[in-house]
Amino acid sequence: MAILDSKGRLFGKVSILDLGAATVILLVIVGIFFFPGTSGSVAQIGVTTKPVEVDVIALGMRGRNPQDFLKAGEKTNLIIRNQPYGQVDIKAVEFLPRTIPVTQPDGSLRALPDPTADFIFSNNILLTLEGQGQVTNTGPVLGNVKIRIGNTVELEGNTYNFNASVVDIRVQD
C-alpha cells in the first residue's frame, strides 16, 4: 500500500488538503490560548499619572430633578468615544440658569431668565469631574483615550445616562 495514492490521500483514508487545514486550525488555537501576547501597551511603561479635572456641560438634559442624582462628592462612570474609562469623582455641580433672547424696543437683544424654566424638563448643567490620567506631549490621556475640548463624553450612573461635551481640561500638579 502506498503512502500517497492518486487522489491525494494518505494511506487511502485522509486527504492531504484536509490534514493541512486541520494543522493550520490547530496551530491557530494553540497560538491564541498559549501565546496570547503582551497585555498592555509598551508606551505606558514608566508613564506617571496625574489628577486631571475635566469640565463638561450637558445642555438640555432631560429629568425632573437632576440635583437629586448629580451631587458633588459622588462617583459616576465616564465613557469617552465609546471606550469606558471607569469611575471618576464629581467634584462640582453647577446648574446654569435657562435664558432666552428677548428683543428690546431699540432693536438690541438681551438674555432674560426663561419664565417656563420650571415647567419644562430641561436643565443645563456644568460638571467638574476628576480622575487619573497620563500626560503626554499631545495632551492628557484618560483610559488609553485622548481627551480634548469638544469631545462628547457619556456619563452613566445607576439612574441616569446622558451625553455631555468637554469644555475645559486641567492637569493638576
GROMACS .gro file of C-alpha atoms in nm:
model
  173
    1MET     CA    1   0.000   0.000   0.000
    2ALA     CA    2   0.140   0.339  -0.100
    3ILE     CA    3   0.167   0.629   0.141
    4LEU     CA    4   0.006   0.871  -0.105
    5ASP     CA    5  -0.244   0.744  -0.362
    6SER     CA    6  -0.357   0.900  -0.693
    7LYS     CA    7  -0.637   1.104  -0.527
    8GLY     CA    8  -0.400   1.276  -0.284
    9ARG     CA    9  -0.496   1.071   0.022
   10LEU     CA   10  -0.257   0.947   0.287
   11PHE     CA   11  -0.280   0.570   0.329
   12GLY     CA   12  -0.602   0.581   0.122
   13LYS     CA   13  -0.803   0.741   0.406
   14VAL     CA   14  -0.722   1.110   0.477
   15SER     CA   15  -0.690   1.383   0.216
   16ILE     CA   16  -0.366   1.576   0.235
   17LEU     CA   17  -0.562   1.906   0.199
   18ASP     CA   18  -0.786   1.817   0.496
   19LEU     CA   19  -0.481   1.732   0.702
   20GLY     CA   20  -0.318   2.066   0.612
   21ALA     CA   21  -0.635   2.260   0.705
   22ALA     CA   22  -0.664   2.077   1.038
   23THR     CA   23  -0.299   2.154   1.114
   24VAL     CA   24  -0.348   2.526   1.045
   25ILE     CA   25  -0.659   2.537   1.267
   26LEU     CA   26  -0.475   2.356   1.547
   27LEU     CA   27  -0.180   2.596   1.525
   28VAL     CA   28  -0.413   2.898   1.541
   29ILE     CA   29  -0.587   2.761   1.850
   30VAL     CA   30  -0.254   2.689   2.020
   31GLY     CA   31  -0.130   3.038   1.928
   32ILE     CA   32  -0.438   3.208   2.072
   33PHE     CA   33  -0.453   3.022   2.402
   34PHE     CA   34  -0.089   2.952   2.483
   35PHE     CA   35   0.082   3.259   2.338
   36PRO     CA   36  -0.171   3.545   2.383
   37GLY     CA   37   0.092   3.820   2.359
   38THR     CA   38   0.163   4.106   2.591
   39SER     CA   39  -0.112   4.269   2.792
   40GLY     CA   40  -0.086   4.643   2.775
   41SER     CA   41   0.099   4.886   2.561
   42VAL     CA   42   0.475   4.926   2.575
   43ALA     CA   43   0.423   5.303   2.555
   44GLN     CA   44   0.263   5.303   2.901
   45ILE     CA   45   0.563   5.168   3.086
   46GLY     CA   46   0.716   5.432   3.308
   47VAL     CA   47   0.444   5.693   3.245
   48THR     CA   48   0.322   5.866   3.560
   49THR     CA   49  -0.039   5.950   3.618
   50LYS     CA   50  -0.163   6.282   3.749
   51PRO     CA   51  -0.504   6.406   3.862
   52VAL     CA   52  -0.696   6.555   3.569
   53GLU     CA   53  -1.001   6.778   3.607
   54VAL     CA   54  -1.246   6.786   3.319
   55ASP     CA   55  -1.533   7.034   3.292
   56VAL     CA   56  -1.827   6.901   3.092
   57ILE     CA   57  -2.151   7.072   3.004
   58ALA     CA   58  -2.484   6.900   2.949
   59LEU     CA   59  -2.729   7.128   2.769
   60GLY     CA   60  -3.099   7.048   2.768
   61MET     CA   61  -3.060   6.746   2.995
   62ARG     CA   62  -3.394   6.579   3.048
   63GLY     CA   63  -3.502   6.495   3.400
   64ARG     CA   64  -3.731   6.623   3.671
   65ASN     CA   65  -3.480   6.679   3.949
   66PRO     CA   66  -3.120   6.619   3.839
   67GLN     CA   67  -2.997   6.773   4.165
   68ASP     CA   68  -3.124   6.452   4.333
   69PHE     CA   69  -2.886   6.224   4.143
   70LEU     CA   70  -2.596   6.456   4.048
   71LYS     CA   71  -2.418   6.557   4.366
   72ALA     CA   72  -2.063   6.671   4.436
   73GLY     CA   73  -1.854   6.405   4.605
   74GLU     CA   74  -2.023   6.110   4.434
   75LYS     CA   75  -1.885   5.891   4.159
   76THR     CA   76  -2.001   5.840   3.801
   77ASN     CA   77  -1.890   5.620   3.514
   78LEU     CA   78  -1.716   5.804   3.231
   79ILE     CA   79  -1.724   5.680   2.871
   80ILE     CA   80  -1.504   5.860   2.613
   81ARG     CA   81  -1.555   5.781   2.243
   82ASN     CA   82  -1.744   5.463   2.334
   83GLN     CA   83  -1.446   5.347   2.544
   84PRO     CA   84  -1.521   5.302   2.916
   85TYR     CA   85  -1.272   5.488   3.133
   86GLY     CA   86  -1.407   5.382   3.472
   87GLN     CA   87  -1.532   5.579   3.768
   88VAL     CA   88  -1.450   5.944   3.823
   89ASP     CA   89  -1.536   6.176   4.109
   90ILE     CA   90  -1.793   6.450   4.060
   91LYS     CA   91  -1.604   6.742   4.209
   92ALA     CA   92  -1.859   7.018   4.146
   93VAL     CA   93  -2.209   7.054   4.001
   94GLU     CA   94  -2.341   7.388   3.880
   95PHE     CA   95  -2.693   7.428   3.747
   96LEU     CA   96  -2.688   7.700   3.485
   97PRO     CA   97  -2.989   7.931   3.455
   98ARG     CA   98  -3.200   7.896   3.144
   99THR     CA   99  -3.227   8.219   2.948
  100ILE     CA  100  -3.399   8.323   2.629
  101PRO     CA  101  -3.307   8.608   2.394
  102VAL     CA  102  -3.559   8.893   2.408
  103THR     CA  103  -3.571   9.172   2.152
  104GLN     CA  104  -3.569   9.517   2.309
  105PRO     CA  105  -3.758   9.824   2.171
  106ASP     CA  106  -3.431   9.969   2.040
  107GLY     CA  107  -3.361   9.650   1.836
  108SER     CA  108  -3.097   9.503   2.067
  109LEU     CA  109  -3.112   9.161   2.229
  110ARG     CA  110  -3.097   9.081   2.597
  111ALA     CA  111  -3.080   8.743   2.763
  112LEU     CA  112  -3.353   8.722   3.024
  113PRO     CA  113  -3.448   8.433   3.254
  114ASP     CA  114  -3.679   8.183   3.087
  115PRO     CA  115  -4.022   8.209   3.255
  116THR     CA  116  -4.105   7.850   3.157
  117ALA     CA  117  -3.788   7.701   3.307
  118ASP     CA  118  -3.979   7.550   3.600
  119PHE     CA  119  -4.233   7.376   3.375
  120ILE     CA  120  -4.005   7.219   3.115
  121PHE     CA  121  -3.792   6.915   3.194
  122SER     CA  122  -3.475   7.063   3.052
  123ASN     CA  123  -3.166   7.157   3.251
  124ASN     CA  124  -2.824   7.299   3.168
  125ILE     CA  125  -2.556   7.158   3.395
  126LEU     CA  126  -2.182   7.223   3.426
  127LEU     CA  127  -1.996   6.935   3.594
  128THR     CA  128  -1.635   6.919   3.710
  129LEU     CA  129  -1.505   6.561   3.701
  130GLU     CA  130  -1.176   6.441   3.848
  131GLY     CA  131  -0.985   6.128   3.752
  132GLN     CA  132  -0.634   5.996   3.700
  133GLY     CA  133  -0.476   6.043   3.358
  134GLN     CA  134  -0.148   6.020   3.180
  135VAL     CA  135   0.007   6.339   3.048
  136THR     CA  136   0.169   6.302   2.707
  137ASN     CA  137   0.318   6.552   2.462
  138THR     CA  138  -0.015   6.569   2.280
  139GLY     CA  139  -0.230   6.621   2.591
  140PRO     CA  140  -0.393   6.421   2.869
  141VAL     CA  141  -0.498   6.060   2.814
  142LEU     CA  142  -0.773   5.902   3.021
  143GLY     CA  143  -0.805   5.526   2.996
  144ASN     CA  144  -0.595   5.500   2.677
  145VAL     CA  145  -0.816   5.759   2.503
  146LYS     CA  146  -0.704   6.116   2.439
  147ILE     CA  147  -0.944   6.369   2.582
  148ARG     CA  148  -0.980   6.706   2.416
  149ILE     CA  149  -1.205   7.008   2.442
  150GLY     CA  150  -1.508   6.942   2.223
  151ASN     CA  151  -1.514   6.565   2.282
  152THR     CA  152  -1.853   6.419   2.358
  153VAL     CA  153  -1.845   6.203   2.668
  154GLU     CA  154  -2.110   5.986   2.825
  155LEU     CA  155  -2.187   5.988   3.197
  156GLU     CA  156  -2.357   5.686   3.343
  157GLY     CA  157  -2.492   5.612   3.688
  158ASN     CA  158  -2.749   5.387   3.850
  159THR     CA  159  -3.044   5.601   3.740
  160TYR     CA  160  -2.907   5.814   3.457
  161ASN     CA  161  -2.718   5.805   3.130
  162PHE     CA  162  -2.656   6.122   2.930
  163ASN     CA  163  -2.408   6.284   2.693
  164ALA     CA  164  -2.207   6.597   2.766
  165SER     CA  165  -1.937   6.799   2.592
  166VAL     CA  166  -1.590   6.870   2.728
  167VAL     CA  167  -1.537   7.246   2.773
  168ASP     CA  168  -1.216   7.258   2.980
  169ILE     CA  169  -0.931   7.030   3.091
  170ARG     CA  170  -0.689   7.099   3.375
  171VAL     CA  171  -0.394   6.882   3.476
  172GLN     CA  172  -0.321   6.910   3.848
  173ASP     CA  173   0.037   6.908   3.975
   0.00000   0.00000   0.00000
